[in-house]
Short mmCIF file of C-alpha atoms in Angstrom, two decimals:
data_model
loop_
_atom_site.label_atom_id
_atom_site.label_comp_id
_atom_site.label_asym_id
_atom_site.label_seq_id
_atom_site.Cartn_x
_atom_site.Cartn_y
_atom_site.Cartn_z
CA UNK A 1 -34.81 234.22 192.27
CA UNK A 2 -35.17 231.01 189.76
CA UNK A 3 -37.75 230.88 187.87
CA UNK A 4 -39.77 228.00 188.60
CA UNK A 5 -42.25 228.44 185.71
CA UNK A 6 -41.94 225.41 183.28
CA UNK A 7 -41.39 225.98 179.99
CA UNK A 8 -44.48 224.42 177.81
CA UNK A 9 -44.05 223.46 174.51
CA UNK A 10 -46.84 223.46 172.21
CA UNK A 11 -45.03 221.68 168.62
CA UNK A 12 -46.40 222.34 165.57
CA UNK A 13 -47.99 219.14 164.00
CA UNK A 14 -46.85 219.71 160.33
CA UNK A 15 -48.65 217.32 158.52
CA UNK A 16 -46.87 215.80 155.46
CA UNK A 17 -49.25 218.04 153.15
CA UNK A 18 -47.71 220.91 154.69
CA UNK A 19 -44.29 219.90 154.48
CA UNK A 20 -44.85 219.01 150.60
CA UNK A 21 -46.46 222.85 150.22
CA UNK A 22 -43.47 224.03 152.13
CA UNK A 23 -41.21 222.25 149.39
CA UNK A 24 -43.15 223.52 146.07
CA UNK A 25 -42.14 226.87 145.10
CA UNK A 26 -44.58 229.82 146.58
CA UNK A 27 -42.39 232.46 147.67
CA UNK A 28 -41.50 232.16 151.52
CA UNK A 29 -40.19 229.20 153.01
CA UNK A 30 -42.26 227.85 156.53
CA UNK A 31 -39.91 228.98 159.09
CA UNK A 32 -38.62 232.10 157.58
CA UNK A 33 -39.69 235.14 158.90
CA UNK A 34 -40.56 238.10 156.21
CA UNK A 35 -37.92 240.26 157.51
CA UNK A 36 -35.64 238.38 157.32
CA UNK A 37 -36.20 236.90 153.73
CA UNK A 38 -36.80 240.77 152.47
CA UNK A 39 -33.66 241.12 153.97
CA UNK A 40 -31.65 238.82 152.28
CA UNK A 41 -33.58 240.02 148.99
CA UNK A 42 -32.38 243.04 149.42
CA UNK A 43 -28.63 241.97 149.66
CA UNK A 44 -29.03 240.11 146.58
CA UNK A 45 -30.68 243.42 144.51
CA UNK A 46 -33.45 241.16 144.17
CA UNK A 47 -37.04 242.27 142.89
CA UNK A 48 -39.55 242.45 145.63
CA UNK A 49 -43.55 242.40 145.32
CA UNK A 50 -45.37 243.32 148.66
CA UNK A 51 -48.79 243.49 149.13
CA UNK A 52 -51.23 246.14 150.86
CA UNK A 53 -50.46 244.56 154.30
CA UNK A 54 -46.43 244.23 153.99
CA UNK A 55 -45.65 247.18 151.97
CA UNK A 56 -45.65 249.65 154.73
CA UNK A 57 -42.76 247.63 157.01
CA UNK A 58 -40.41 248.09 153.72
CA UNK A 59 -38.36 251.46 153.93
CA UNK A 60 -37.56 251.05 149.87
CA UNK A 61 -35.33 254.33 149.81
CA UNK A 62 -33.19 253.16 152.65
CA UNK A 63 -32.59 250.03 150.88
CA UNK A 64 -31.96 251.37 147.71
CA UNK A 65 -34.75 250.42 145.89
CA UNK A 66 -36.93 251.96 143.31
CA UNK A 67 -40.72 251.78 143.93
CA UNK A 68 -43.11 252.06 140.77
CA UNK A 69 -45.87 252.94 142.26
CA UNK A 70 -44.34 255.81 144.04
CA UNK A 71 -42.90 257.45 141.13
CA UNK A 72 -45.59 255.69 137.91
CA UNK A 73 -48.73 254.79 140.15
CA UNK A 74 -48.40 251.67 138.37
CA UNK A 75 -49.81 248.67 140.71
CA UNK A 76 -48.29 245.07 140.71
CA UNK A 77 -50.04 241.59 139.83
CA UNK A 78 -48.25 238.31 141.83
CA UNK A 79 -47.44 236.53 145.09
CA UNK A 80 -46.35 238.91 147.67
CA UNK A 81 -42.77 238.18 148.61
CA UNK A 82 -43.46 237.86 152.67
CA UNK A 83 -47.04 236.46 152.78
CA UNK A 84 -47.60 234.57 149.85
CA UNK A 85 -50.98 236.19 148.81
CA UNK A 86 -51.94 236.62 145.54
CA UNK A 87 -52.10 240.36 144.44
CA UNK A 88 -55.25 240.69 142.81
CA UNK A 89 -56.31 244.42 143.45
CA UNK A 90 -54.86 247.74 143.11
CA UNK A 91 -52.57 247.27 146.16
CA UNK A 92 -49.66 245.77 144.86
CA UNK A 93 -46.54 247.40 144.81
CA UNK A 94 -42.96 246.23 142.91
CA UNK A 95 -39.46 247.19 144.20
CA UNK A 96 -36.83 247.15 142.17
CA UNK A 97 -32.91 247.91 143.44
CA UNK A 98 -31.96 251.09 142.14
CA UNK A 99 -28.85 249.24 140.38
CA UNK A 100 -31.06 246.34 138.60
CA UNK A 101 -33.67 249.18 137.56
CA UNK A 102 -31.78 250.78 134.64
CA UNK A 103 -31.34 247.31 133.18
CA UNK A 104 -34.82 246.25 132.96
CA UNK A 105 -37.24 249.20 133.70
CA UNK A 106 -37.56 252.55 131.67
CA UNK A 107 -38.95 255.49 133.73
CA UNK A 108 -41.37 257.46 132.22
CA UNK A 109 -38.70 260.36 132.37
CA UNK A 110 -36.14 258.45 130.37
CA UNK A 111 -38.94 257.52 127.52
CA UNK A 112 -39.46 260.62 127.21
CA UNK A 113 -36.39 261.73 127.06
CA UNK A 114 -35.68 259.37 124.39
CA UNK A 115 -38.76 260.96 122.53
CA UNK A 116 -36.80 263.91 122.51
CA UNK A 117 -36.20 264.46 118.45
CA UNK A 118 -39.10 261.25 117.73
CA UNK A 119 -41.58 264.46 117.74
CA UNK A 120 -40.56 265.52 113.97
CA UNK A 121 -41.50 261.82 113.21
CA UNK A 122 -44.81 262.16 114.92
CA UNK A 123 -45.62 265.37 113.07
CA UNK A 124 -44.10 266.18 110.36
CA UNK A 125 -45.56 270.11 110.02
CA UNK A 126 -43.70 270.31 113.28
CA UNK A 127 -40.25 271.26 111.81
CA UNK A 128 -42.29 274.35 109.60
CA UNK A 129 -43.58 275.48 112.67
CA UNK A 130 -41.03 275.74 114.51
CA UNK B 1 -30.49 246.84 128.08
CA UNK B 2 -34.11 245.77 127.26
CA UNK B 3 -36.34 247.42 129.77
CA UNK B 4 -40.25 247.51 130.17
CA UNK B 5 -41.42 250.20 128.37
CA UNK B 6 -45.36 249.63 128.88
CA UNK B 7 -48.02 247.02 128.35
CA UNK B 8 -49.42 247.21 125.44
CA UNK B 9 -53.00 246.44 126.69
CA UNK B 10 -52.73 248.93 129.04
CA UNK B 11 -52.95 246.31 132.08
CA UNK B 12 -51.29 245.87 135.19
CA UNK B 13 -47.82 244.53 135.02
CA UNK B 14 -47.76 241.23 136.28
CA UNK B 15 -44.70 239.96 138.00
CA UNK B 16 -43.85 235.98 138.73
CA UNK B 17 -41.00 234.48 140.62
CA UNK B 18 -39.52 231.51 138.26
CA UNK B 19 -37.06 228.67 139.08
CA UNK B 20 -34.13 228.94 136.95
CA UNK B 21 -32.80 226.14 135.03
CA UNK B 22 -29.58 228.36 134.34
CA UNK B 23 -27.66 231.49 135.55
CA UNK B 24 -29.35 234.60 134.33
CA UNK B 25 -26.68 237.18 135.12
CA UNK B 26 -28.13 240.25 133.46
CA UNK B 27 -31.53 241.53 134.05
CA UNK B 28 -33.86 242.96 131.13
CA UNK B 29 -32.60 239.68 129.18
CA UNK B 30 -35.75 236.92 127.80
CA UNK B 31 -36.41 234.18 129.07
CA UNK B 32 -38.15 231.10 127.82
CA UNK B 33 -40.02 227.59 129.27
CA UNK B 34 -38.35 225.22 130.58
CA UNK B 35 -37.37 222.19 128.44
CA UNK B 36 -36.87 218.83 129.09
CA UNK B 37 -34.26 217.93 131.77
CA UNK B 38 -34.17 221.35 132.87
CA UNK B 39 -35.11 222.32 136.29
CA UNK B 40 -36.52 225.61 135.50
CA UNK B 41 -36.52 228.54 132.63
CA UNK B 42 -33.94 229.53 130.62
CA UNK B 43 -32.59 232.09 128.39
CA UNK B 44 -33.66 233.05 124.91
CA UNK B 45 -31.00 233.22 121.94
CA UNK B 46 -30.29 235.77 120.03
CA UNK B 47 -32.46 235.09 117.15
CA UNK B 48 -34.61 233.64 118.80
CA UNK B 49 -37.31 233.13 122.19
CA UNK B 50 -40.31 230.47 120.91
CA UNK B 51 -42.22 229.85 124.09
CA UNK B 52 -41.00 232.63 125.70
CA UNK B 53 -42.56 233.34 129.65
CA UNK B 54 -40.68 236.99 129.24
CA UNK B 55 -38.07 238.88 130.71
CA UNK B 56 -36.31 238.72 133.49
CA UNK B 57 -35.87 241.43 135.22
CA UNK B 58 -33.45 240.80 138.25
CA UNK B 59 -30.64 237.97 138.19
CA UNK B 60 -30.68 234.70 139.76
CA UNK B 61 -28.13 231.53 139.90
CA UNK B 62 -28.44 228.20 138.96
CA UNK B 63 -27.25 225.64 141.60
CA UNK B 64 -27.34 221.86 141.45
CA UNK B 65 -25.56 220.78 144.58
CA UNK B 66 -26.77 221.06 148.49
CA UNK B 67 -25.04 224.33 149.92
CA UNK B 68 -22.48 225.01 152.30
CA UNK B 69 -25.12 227.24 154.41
CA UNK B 70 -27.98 224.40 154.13
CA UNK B 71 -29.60 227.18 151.81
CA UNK B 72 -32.25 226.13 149.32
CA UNK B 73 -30.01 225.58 145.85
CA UNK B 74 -33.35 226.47 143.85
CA UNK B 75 -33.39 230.01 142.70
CA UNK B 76 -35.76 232.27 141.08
CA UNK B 77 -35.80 234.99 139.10
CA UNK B 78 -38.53 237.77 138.76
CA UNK B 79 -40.21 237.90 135.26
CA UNK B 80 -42.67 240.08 134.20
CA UNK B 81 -45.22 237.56 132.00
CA UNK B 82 -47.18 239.49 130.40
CA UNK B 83 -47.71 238.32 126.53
CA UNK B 84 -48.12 242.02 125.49
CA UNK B 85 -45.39 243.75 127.69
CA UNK B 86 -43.64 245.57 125.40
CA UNK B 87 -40.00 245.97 125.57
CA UNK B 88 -37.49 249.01 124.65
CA UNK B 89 -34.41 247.96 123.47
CA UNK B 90 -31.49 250.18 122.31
CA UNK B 91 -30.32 249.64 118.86
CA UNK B 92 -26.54 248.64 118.94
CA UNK B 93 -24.04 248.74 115.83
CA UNK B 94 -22.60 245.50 116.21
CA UNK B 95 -23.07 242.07 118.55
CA UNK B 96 -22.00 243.60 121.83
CA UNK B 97 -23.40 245.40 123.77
CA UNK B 98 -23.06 248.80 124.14
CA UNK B 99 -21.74 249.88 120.30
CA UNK B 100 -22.75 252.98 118.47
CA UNK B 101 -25.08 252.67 115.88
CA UNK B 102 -22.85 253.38 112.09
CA UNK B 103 -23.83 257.03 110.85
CA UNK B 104 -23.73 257.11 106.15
CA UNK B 105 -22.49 259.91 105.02
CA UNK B 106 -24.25 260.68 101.47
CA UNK B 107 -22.15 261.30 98.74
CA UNK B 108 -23.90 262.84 96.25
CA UNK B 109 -26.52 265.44 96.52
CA UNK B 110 -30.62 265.01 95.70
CA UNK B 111 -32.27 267.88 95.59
CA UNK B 112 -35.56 266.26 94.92
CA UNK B 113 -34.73 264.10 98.38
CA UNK B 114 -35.97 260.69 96.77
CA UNK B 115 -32.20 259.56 96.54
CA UNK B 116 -29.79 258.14 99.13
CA UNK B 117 -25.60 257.18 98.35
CA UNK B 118 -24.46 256.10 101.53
CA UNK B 119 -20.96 255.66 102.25
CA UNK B 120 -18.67 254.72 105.67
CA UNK B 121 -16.68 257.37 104.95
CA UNK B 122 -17.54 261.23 103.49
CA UNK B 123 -16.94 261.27 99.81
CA UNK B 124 -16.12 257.36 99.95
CA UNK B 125 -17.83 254.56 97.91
CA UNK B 126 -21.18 253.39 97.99
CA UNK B 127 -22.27 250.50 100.88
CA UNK B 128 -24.55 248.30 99.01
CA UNK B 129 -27.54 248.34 101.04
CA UNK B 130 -29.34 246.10 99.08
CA UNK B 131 -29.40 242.88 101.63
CA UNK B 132 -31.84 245.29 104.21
CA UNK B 133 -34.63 246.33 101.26
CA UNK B 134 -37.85 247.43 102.37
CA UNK B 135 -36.23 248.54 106.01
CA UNK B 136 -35.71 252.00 107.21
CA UNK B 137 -32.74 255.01 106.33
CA UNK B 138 -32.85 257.63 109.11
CA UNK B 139 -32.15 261.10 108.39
CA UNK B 140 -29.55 261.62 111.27
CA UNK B 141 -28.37 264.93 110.79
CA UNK B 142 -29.01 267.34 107.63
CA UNK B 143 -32.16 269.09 106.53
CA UNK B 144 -33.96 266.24 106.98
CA UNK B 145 -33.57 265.06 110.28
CA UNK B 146 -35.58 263.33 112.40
CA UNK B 147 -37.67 261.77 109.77
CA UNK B 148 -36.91 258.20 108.32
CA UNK B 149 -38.08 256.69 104.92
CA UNK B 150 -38.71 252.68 103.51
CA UNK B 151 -35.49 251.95 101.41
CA UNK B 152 -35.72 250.69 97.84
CA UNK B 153 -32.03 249.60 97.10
CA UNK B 154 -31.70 249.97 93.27
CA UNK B 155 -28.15 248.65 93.09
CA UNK B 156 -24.87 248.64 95.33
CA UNK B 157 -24.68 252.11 94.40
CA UNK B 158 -27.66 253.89 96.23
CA UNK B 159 -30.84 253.70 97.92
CA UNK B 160 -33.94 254.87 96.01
CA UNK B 161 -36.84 255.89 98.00
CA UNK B 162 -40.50 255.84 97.19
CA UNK B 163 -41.67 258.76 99.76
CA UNK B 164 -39.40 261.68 99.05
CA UNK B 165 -37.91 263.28 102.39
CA UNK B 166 -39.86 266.80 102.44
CA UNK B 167 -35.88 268.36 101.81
CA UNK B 168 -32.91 268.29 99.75
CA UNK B 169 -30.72 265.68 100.75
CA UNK B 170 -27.09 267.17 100.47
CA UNK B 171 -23.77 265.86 100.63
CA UNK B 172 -22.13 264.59 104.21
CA UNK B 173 -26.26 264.39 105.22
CA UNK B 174 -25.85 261.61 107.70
CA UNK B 175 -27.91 258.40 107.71
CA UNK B 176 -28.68 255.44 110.03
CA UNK B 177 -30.25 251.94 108.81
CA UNK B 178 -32.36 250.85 111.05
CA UNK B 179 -32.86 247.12 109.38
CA UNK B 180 -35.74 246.45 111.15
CA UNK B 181 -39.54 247.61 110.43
CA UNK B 182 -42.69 247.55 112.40
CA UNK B 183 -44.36 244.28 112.89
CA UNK B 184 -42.61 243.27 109.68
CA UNK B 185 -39.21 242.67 107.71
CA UNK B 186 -36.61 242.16 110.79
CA UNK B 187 -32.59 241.84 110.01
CA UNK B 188 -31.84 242.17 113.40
CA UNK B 189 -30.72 240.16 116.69
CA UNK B 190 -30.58 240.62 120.19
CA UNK B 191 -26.78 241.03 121.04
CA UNK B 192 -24.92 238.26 122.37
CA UNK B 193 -25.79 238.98 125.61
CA UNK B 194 -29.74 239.12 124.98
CA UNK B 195 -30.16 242.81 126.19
CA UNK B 196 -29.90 244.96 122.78
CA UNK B 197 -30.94 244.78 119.40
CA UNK B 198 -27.91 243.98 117.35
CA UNK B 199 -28.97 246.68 114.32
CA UNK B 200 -25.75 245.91 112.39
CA UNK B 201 -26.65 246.21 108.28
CA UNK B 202 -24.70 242.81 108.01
CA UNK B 203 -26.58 241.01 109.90
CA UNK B 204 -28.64 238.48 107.79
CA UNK B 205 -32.37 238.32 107.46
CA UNK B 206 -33.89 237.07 111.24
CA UNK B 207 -35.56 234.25 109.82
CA UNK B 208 -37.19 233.22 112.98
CA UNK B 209 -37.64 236.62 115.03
CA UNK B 210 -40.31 235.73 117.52
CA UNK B 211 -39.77 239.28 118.80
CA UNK B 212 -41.71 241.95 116.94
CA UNK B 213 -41.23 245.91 116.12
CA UNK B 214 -44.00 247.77 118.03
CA UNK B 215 -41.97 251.27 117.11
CA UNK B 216 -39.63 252.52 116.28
CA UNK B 217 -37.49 255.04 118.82
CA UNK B 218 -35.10 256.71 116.15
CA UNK B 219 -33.05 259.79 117.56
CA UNK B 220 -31.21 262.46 115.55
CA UNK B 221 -28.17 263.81 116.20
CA UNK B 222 -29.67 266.59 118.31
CA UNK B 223 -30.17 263.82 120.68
CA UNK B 224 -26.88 261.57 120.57
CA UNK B 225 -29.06 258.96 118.51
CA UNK B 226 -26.26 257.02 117.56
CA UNK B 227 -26.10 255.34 121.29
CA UNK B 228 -29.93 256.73 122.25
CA UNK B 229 -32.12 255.23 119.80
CA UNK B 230 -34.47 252.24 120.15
CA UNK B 231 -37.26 249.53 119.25
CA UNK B 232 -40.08 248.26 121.26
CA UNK B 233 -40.40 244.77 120.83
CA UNK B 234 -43.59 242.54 121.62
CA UNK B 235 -42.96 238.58 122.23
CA UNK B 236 -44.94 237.00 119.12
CA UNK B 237 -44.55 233.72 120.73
CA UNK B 238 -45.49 233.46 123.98
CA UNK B 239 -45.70 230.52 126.32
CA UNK B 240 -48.41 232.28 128.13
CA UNK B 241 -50.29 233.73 125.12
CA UNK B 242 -51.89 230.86 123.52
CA UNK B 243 -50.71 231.60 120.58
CA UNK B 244 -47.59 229.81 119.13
CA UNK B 245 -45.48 230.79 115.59
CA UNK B 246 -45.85 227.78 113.09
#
């Protein structure tokens, strides 16, 4: 049977303020859905802070990403990648693709590995006691 | 590779999303403010980041023209802007990236430890290290190792040292310069690519280093130091700091 309901369109009245936020640079574009935009982060490696709220929709290990709070309980400060908030408490949380990570993040397992021989430096009496 | 070792204050890490007014290929490299006629930040040089808003530390390309997809050509790349993020860099033996630090072999025995004769070679001549005085020799392998010492070049010939190592030096101990101290005399460069610390003794005195020594990372050869050691650098000129070098 046709459908006889009418379809009712209720247009968004951008006003030119909005379209001149929409322009400046703040993370998500109006129009974009978060998934989507995480998504195409992802396929670019790119760095991704989510807040409290979005955090929990973003499987990091099936992307491929490394989280810092998960493995250095380190929290984030800046704009969440999907809705724009500013991080201000203990609830944000940066991704970083496991390929860009080595480049610009040291674990706390590699500094310490790197540490390795510094301990002689550290304490001198250490070599005696050996 | 320049990574984020910690912040210094002991803060959270705070991470901004930055137009770029270039290509910035590599992550872990710094970047600086935009200038004028530039559309967003850009990259540091290798002696030098003055107004620097930090490192990047994913990649991000620098478009000019509309795109085939109707995609936004602005791009922006992540950078962590803390002033007092400090930053571990490995020490590299030469401009590019990825080169072994240059092991000394001493040449002539001390066995009061306050004397260094480095050569390239074992039983070759003398490298006069006396371009990188007041910087740091590195006991790489020998009696000594592990521990590192301010150099006092007396001549081309050999190093003199204030602070005697606690052992005899002997001959074929190994050595590393590390020309670079902390938060002070600094012979040394990022690489040409921005993402090590060129620690090659040839390189000239960094006139201009707006990137300072917080410590030094300095592995023996008990743990492959030649390609595994490292310096945390601070930004001493920050865009963000309020605080700008003369």
């Amino acid at each position: 049977m046709k459908s006889t309901s009418p379809n009712i369109l209720t247009p968004q009245q951008w006003t030119a303020l909005d379209r001149m936020k929409a322009m400046a640079f703040g993370g998500r574009k109006r129009g974009t859905l978060g998934g989507s935009l995480v998504s195409d982060m992802v396929s670019l490696q790119k760095t991704l802070i989510l807040c409290g709220n979005c955090q929990g929709k973003f499987d990091y290990r099936r992307s491929g990403y490394y989280s810092v709070y998960r493995y250095e309980h380190q929290p984030v400060l800046g704009p969440c990648d999907v809705c724009r908030t500013q991080i201000t408490g203990n609830d944000g949380r940066l991704f970083l693709h496991e390929e860009v990570r080595p480049e610009a993040w040291a674990t706390p397992d590699e500094q310490k590995q790197r540490r390795a021989t510094q301990r002689q430096v550290a304490d001198p009496q250490y070599r005696r006691r050996r | 590779m320049s990574q984020l070792a910690y912040i210094h204050s002991g803060s959270k890490t705070r991470v901004q999303k930055m137009r770029v007014g270039i290509s910035v290929t590599t992550p872990g490299v710094p970047v600086i403010g935009a200038t004028a006629d530039n559309e967003g930040v850009l990259l540091g040089t290798t002696t030098t980041s003055a107004d620097a808003v930090g490192m990047a530390i994913d990649t991000a390309t620098y478009n000019t023209g509309q795109q085939t997809d109707s995609s936004d050509p602005s791009q922006t790349v992540s950078v962590v802007t803390n002033a007092d993020a400090v930053w571990q860099c490995r020490l590299s033996g030469a401009a590019t990236s990825g080169s072994a630090l240059i092991p000394y072999f001493n040449t002539a025995a001390s066995a009061t430890g306050v004397l260094v004769t480095p050569s390239a070679t074992s039983g070759g001549s003398t490298v006069d290290m006396s371009a990188v005085d007041d910087t740091v020799i590195f006991c790489y392998s020998g009696a000594n190792a592990g521990l590192y010492r301010r150099m006092e070049p007396a001549d081309a010939t050999d190093v003199n040292l204030t602070q005697a190592f606690p052992f005899a030096i002997a001959v074929d101990d190994l050595f590393i310069v590390c020309p670079i101290t902390e938060g002070a005399v600094q012979f040394s460069t990022f690489t040409t690519t921005l993402d090590e610390y060129d620690a090659l003794v040839a390189t000239a005195l960094n006139t201009t280093p707006t990137w300072r020594a917080v410590e030094l990372v300095l592995n023996d050869i008990g743990n492959n130091g030649l390609l595994n050691s490292y310096v945390n650098l601070i930004c001493a000129d920050h865009a963000f700091a309020g605080s700008a070098l003369a």
